[in-house]
CSV table of C-alpha atoms in Angstrom, one decimal:
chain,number,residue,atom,x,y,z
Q,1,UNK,CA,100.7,139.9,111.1
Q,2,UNK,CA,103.6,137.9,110.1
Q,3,UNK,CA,102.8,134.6,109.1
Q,4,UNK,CA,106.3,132.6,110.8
Q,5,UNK,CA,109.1,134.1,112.4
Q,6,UNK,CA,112.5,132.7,111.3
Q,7,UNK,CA,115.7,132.9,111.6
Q,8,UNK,CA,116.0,134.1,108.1
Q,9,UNK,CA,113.6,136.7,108.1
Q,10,UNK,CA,109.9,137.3,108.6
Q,11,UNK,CA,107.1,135.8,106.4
Q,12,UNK,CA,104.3,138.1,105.6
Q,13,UNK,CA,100.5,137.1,104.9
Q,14,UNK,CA,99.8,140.0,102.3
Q,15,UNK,CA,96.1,140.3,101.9
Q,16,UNK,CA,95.2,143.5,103.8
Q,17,UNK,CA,96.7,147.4,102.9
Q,18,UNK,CA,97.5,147.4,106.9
Q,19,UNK,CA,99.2,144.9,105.8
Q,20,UNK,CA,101.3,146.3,103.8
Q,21,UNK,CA,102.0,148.7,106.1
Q,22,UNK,CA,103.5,146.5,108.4
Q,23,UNK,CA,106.0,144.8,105.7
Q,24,UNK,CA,107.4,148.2,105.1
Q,25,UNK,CA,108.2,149.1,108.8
Q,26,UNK,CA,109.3,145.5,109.2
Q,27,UNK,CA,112.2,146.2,105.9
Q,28,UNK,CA,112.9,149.4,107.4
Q,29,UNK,CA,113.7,148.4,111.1
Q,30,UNK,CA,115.8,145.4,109.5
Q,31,UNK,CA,117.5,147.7,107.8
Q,32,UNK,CA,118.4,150.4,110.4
Q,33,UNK,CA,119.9,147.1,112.6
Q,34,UNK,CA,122.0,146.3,109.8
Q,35,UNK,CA,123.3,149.7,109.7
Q,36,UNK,CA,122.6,150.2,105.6
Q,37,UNK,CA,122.8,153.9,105.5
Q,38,UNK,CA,119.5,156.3,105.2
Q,39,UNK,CA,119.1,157.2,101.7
Q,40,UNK,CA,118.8,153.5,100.9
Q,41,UNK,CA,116.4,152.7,103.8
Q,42,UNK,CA,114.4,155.1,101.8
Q,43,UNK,CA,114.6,153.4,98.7
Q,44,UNK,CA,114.1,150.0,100.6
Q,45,UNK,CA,111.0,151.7,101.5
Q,46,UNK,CA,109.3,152.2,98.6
Q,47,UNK,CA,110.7,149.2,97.2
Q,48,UNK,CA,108.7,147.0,100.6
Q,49,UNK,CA,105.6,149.2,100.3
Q,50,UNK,CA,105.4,148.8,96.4
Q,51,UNK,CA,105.7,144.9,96.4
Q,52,UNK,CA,103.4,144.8,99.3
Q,53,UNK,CA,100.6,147.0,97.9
Q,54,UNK,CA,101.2,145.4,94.2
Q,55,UNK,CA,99.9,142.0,96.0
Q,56,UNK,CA,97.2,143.5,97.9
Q,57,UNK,CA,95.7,145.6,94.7
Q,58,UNK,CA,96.5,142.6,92.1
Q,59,UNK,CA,97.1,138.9,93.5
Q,60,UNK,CA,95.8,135.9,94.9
Q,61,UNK,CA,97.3,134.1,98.2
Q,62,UNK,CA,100.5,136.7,98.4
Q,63,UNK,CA,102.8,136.2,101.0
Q,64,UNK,CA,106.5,138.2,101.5
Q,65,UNK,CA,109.5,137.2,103.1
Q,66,UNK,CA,111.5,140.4,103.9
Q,67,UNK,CA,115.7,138.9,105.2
Q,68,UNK,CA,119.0,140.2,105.5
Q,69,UNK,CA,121.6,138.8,102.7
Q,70,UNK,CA,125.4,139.1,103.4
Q,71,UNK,CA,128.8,139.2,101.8
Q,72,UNK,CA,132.3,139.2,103.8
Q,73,UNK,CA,131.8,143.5,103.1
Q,74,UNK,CA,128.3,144.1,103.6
Q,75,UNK,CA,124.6,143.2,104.9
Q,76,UNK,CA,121.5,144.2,102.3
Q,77,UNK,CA,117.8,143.6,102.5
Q,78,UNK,CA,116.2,140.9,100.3
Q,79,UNK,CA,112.2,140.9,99.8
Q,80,UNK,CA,110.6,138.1,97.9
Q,81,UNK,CA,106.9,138.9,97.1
Q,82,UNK,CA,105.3,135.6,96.1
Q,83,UNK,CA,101.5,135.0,94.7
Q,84,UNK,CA,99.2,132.1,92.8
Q,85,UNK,CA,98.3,134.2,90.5
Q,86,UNK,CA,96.4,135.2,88.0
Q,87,UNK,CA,100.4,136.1,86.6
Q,88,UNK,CA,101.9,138.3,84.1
Q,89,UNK,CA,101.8,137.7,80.6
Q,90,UNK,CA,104.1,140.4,79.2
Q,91,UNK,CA,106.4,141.4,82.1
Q,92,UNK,CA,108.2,143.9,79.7
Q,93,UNK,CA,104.7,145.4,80.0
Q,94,UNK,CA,104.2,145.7,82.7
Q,95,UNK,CA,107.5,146.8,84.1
Q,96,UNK,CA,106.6,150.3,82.1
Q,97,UNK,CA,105.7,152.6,84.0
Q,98,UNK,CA,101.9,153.8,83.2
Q,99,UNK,CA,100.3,149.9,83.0
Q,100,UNK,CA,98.1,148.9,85.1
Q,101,UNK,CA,95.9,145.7,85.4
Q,102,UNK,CA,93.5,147.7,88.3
Q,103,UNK,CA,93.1,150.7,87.1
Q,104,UNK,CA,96.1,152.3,89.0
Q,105,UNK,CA,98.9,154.2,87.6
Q,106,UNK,CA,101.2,151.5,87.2
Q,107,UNK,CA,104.1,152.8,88.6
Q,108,UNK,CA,104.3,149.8,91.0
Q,109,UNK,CA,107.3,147.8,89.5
Q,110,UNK,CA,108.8,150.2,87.7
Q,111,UNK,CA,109.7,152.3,91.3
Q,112,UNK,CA,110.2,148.9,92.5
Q,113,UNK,CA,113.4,148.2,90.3
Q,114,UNK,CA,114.5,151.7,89.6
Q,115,UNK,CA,115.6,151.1,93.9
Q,116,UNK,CA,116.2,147.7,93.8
Q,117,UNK,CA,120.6,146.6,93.3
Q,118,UNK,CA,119.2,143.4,91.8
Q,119,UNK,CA,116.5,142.0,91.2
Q,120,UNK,CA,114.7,138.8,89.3
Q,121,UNK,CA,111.4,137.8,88.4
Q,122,UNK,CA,109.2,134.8,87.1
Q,123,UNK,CA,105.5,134.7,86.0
Q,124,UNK,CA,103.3,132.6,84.3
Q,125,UNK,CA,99.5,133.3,83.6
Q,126,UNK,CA,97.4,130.7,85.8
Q,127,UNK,CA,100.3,130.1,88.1
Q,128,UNK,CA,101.3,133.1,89.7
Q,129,UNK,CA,104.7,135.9,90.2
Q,130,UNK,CA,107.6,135.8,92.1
Q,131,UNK,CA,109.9,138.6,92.5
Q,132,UNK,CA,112.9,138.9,93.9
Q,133,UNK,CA,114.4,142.3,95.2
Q,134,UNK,CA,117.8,143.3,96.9
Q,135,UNK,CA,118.9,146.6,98.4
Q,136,UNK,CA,122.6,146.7,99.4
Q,137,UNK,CA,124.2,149.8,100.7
Q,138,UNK,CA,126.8,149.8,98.3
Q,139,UNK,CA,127.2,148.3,95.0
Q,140,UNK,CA,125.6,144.9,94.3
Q,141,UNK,CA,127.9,141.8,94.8
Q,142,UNK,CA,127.8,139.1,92.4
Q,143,UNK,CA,125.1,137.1,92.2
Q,144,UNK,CA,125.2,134.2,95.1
Q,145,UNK,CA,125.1,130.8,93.6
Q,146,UNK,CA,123.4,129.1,96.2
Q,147,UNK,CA,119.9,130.3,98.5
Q,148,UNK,CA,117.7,128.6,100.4
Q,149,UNK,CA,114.1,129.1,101.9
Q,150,UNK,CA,112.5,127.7,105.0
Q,151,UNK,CA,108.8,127.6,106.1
Q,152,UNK,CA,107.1,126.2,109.3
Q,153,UNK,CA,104.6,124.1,109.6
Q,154,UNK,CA,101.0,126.3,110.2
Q,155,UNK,CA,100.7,127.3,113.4
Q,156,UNK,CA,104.3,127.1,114.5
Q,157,UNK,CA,106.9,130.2,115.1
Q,158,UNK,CA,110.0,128.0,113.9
Q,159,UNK,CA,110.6,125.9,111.3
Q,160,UNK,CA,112.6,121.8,111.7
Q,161,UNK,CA,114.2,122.9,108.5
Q,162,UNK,CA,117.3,124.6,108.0
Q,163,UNK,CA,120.0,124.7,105.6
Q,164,UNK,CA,123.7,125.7,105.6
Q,165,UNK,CA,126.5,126.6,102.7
Q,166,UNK,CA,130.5,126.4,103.3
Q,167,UNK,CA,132.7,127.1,100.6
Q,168,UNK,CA,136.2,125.9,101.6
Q,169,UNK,CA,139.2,126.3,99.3
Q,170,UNK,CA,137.4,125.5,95.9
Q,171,UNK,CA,134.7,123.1,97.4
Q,172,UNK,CA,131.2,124.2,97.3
Q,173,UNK,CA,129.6,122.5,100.1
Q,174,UNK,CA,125.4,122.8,101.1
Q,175,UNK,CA,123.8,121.3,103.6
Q,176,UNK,CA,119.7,120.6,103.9
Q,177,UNK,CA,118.5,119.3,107.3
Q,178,UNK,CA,115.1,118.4,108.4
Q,179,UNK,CA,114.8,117.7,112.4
Q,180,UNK,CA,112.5,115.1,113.3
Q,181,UNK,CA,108.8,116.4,114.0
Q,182,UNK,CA,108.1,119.9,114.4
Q,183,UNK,CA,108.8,122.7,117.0
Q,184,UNK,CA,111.2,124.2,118.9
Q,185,UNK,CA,113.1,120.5,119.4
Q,186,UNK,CA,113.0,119.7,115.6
Q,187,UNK,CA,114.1,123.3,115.0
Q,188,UNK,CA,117.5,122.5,117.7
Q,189,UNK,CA,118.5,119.6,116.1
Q,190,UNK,CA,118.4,121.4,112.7
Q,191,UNK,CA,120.6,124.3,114.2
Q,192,UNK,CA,123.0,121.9,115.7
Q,193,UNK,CA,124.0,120.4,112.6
Q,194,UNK,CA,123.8,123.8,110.5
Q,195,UNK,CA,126.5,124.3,113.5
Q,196,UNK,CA,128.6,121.4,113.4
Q,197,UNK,CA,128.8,121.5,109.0
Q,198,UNK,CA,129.9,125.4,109.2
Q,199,UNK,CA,132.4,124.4,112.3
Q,200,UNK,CA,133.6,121.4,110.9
Q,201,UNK,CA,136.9,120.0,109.6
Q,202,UNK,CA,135.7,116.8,107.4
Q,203,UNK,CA,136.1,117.4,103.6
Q,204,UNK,CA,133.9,115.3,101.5
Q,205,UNK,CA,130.0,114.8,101.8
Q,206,UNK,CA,130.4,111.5,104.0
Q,207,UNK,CA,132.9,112.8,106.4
Q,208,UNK,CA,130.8,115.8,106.8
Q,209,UNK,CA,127.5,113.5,107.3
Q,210,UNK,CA,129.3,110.8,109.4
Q,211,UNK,CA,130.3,114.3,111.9
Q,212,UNK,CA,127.0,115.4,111.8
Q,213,UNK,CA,125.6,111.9,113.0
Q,214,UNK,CA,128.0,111.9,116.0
Q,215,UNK,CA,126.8,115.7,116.9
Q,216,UNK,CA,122.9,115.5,116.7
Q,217,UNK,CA,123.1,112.8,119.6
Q,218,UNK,CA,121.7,114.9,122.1
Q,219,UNK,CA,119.4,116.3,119.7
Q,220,UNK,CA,115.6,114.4,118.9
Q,221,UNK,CA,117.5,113.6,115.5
Q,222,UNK,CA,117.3,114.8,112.0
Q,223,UNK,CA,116.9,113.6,108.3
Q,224,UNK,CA,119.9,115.8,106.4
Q,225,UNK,CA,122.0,115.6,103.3
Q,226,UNK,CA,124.9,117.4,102.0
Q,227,UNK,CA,126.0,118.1,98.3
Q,228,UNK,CA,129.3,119.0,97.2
Q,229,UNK,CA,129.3,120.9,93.8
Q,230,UNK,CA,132.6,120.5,91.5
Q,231,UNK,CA,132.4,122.3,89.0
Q,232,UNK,CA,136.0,121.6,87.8
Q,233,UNK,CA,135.4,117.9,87.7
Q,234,UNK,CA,131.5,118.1,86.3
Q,235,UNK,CA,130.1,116.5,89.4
Q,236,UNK,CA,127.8,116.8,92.2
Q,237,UNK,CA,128.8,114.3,95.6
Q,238,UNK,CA,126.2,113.6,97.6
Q,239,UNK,CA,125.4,111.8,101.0
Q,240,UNK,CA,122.3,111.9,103.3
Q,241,UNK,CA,120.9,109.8,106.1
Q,242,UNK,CA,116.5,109.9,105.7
Q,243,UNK,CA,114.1,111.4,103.6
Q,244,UNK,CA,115.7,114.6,101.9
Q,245,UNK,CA,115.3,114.6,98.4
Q,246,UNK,CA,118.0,115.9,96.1
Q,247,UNK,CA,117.9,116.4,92.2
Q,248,UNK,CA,120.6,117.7,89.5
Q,249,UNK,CA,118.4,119.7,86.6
Q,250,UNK,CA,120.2,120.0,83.2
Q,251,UNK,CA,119.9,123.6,81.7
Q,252,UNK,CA,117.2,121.4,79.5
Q,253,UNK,CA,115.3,120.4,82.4
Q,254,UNK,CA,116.3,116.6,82.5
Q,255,UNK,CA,116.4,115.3,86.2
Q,256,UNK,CA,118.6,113.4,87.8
Q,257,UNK,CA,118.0,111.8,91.3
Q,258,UNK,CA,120.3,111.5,94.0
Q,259,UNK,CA,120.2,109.0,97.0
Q,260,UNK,CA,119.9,109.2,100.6
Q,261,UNK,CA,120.1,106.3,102.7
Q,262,UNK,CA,117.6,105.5,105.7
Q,263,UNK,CA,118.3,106.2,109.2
Q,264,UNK,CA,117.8,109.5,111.2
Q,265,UNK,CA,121.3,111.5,112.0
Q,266,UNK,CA,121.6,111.1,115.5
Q,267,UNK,CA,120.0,107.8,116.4
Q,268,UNK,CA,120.3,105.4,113.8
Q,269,UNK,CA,122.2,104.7,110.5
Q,270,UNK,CA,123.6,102.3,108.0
Q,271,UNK,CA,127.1,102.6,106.3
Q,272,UNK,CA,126.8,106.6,104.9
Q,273,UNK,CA,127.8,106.1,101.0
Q,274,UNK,CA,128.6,108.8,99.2
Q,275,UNK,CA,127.5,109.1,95.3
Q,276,UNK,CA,128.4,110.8,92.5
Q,277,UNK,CA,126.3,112.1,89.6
Q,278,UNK,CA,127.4,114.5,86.3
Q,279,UNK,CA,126.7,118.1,86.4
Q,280,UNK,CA,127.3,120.1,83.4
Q,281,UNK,CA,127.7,124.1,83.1
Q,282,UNK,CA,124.8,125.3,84.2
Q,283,UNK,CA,123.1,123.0,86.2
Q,284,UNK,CA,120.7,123.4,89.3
Q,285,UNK,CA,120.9,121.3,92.3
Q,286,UNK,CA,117.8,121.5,94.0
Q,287,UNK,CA,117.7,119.7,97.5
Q,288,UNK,CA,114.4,119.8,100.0
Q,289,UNK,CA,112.7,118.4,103.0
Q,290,UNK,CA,109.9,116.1,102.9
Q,291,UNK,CA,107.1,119.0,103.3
Q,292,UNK,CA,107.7,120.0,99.3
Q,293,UNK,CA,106.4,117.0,97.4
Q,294,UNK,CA,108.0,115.8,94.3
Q,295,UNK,CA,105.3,116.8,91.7
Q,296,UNK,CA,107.2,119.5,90.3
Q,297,UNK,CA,108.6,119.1,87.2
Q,298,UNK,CA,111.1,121.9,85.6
Q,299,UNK,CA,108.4,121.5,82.2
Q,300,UNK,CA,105.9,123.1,83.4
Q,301,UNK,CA,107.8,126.5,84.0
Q,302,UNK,CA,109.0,127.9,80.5
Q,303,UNK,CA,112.0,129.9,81.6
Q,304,UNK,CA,112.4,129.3,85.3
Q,305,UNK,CA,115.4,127.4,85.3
Q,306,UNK,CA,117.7,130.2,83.8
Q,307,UNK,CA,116.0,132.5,87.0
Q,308,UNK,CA,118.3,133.3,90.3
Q,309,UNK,CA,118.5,130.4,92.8
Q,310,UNK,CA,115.7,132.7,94.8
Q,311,UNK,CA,113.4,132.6,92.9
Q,312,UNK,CA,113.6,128.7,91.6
Q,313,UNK,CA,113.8,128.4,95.2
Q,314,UNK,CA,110.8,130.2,95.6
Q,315,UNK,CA,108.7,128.9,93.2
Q,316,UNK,CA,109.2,125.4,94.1
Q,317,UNK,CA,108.0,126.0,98.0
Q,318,UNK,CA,105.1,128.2,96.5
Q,319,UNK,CA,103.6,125.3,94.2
Q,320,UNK,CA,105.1,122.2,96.1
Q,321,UNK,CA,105.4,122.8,99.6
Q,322,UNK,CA,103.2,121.5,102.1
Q,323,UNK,CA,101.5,123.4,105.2
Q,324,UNK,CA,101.1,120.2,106.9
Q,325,UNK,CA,105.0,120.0,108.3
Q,326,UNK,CA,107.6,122.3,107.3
Q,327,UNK,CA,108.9,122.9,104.3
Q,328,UNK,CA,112.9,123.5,102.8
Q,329,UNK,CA,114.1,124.4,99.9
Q,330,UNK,CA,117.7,124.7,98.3
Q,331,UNK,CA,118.4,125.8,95.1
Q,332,UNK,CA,122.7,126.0,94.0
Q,333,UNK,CA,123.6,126.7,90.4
Q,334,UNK,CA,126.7,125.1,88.8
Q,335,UNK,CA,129.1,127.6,87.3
């Protein structure tokens, strides 16, 4: 049965072949409402039931997440199959088709990608996989800069935790909010902001966090931040009123953090001040809510930094996140 219902998607519990099952029908009736034309429903098909049945026949703890992703043009399907383990030692290996770890015929991720537009992966023995796959009806857009992943507290349908991204003229603007306690109220003051910062005519981080404070009035009230990436000038602004953490990783893993100050958007705040930090080529800005703790460090994950914003994203609510509230995640890449 899926595990939380969002607004992003569905997340799957993948322990069971029925299962399985039920990711496939659940990529396939996304799909269909999206209008993505039949032959590639069929290859989102065996793409679903492949990543599905690889977790049920090989992992430990694997959960999917099966979403729409959008450009101006078009709407795609994007499954991210996510486990703790044991991990893959040689993924050109097992890629081939023919290998097996269970005795199988292997043909599990090598059907996967011959369907998949894009996709990206990330595995280390001990730790676990995540793989990231997108059908698109058409050919693949670009790769998007910027993702995000929410996940509700245990027990809950809905997460507090939302996030947003504008791009206006050559601003790169993302927003992380986290509305105060859990629920269906938490999850309202999160969507009113991820309304007001997509509405909104301020330009810099504070103008944008100063608006947001006079909108979430009515709301319980949220912890939020927002990052602007320029690229052009090498630097990340940043403002946020409570307890969002936000962190620039160098393409060498060096961390850098950013500040918040207290208050709760909505009900009470100090003077919002807006920071500045460098950013060189490459860089990740990687922003969450207080339900991923900060003992991850970019060191213990050979490789993962130069992987898509999913699954960075992905990785870091799979190791870091919390089922005790709910849990955001941001990842945005510099260019």
């Amino acid at each position: 049965m899926p595990e939380g219902l969002l607004s992003e998607g569905v997340w799957f519990r993948v322990d069971e072949a029925v299962t399985a099952a039920s990711v496939r029908r659940a990529a396939e009736r996304l799909a269909a409402d999206l209008g993505m034309p039949e032959r590639r429903i069929s290859d989102l098909s065996i793409v679903a039931a492949e990543a599905a049945g690889n977790l049920v026949k090989h992992a430990d703890e694997g959960v999917i997440l099966v979403r729409a992703v959008r450009t101006a043009e078009q709407a795609g399907v994007e499954i991210l199959a996510i486990d703790r383990g044991p991990g893959i030692a040689d993924i050109d290996r097992a890629i081939g088709d023919g290998h097996s770890t269970a005795g199988t015929l292997g043909i599990g991720l090598g059907a996967i990608l011959r369907q998949a537009s894009r996709w990206d992966m990330h595995s280390l023995p001990g730790k676990g996989t995540v793989l990231a796959v997108q059908v698109w009806p058409d050919a693949a857009p670009p790769e998007a800069w910027v993702t995000g992943l929410t996940r509700p507290l245990t027990g809950e349908q809905v997460s507090g935790d939302a996030y947003a991204v504008r791009e206006v003229g050559d601003r790169r603007q993302v927003l992380v909010s986290d509305g105060l306690g859990h629920g269906g109220l938490a999850a309202a003051a999160s969507q009113e902001a991820v309304r007001t910062f997509l509405s909104g005519t301020f330009t810099g981080p504070t103008g944008a966090v100063e608006a947001l404070h006079r909108a979430l009035g009515h709301t319980r009230g949220a912890a939020l931040a927002v990052a602007e990436l320029d690229s052009r000038a090498g630097v990340v602004r940043y403002a946020g009123l409570g307890n969002i953490s936000g962190t620039v990783l160098a393409p060498d893993g060096t961390r850098r953090g950013m500040i918040s100050m207290p208050g709760i958007a909505g009900h009470q705040r100090r003077q919002v001040r807006e920071y500045d930090y460098p950013m060189v080529p490459g860089s990740i800005v990687l922003m969450h809510t207080d339900g991923v703790v900060d003992r991850w460090t970019a060191a213990d994950y050979p490789g993962l930094l130069a992987r898509s914003p999913a699954v960075i994203a992905a990785t870091v609510l799979r190791d870091a996140g919390t089922r005790r509230d709910d849990a955001g995640v941001l990842v945005a890449r510099s260019s």
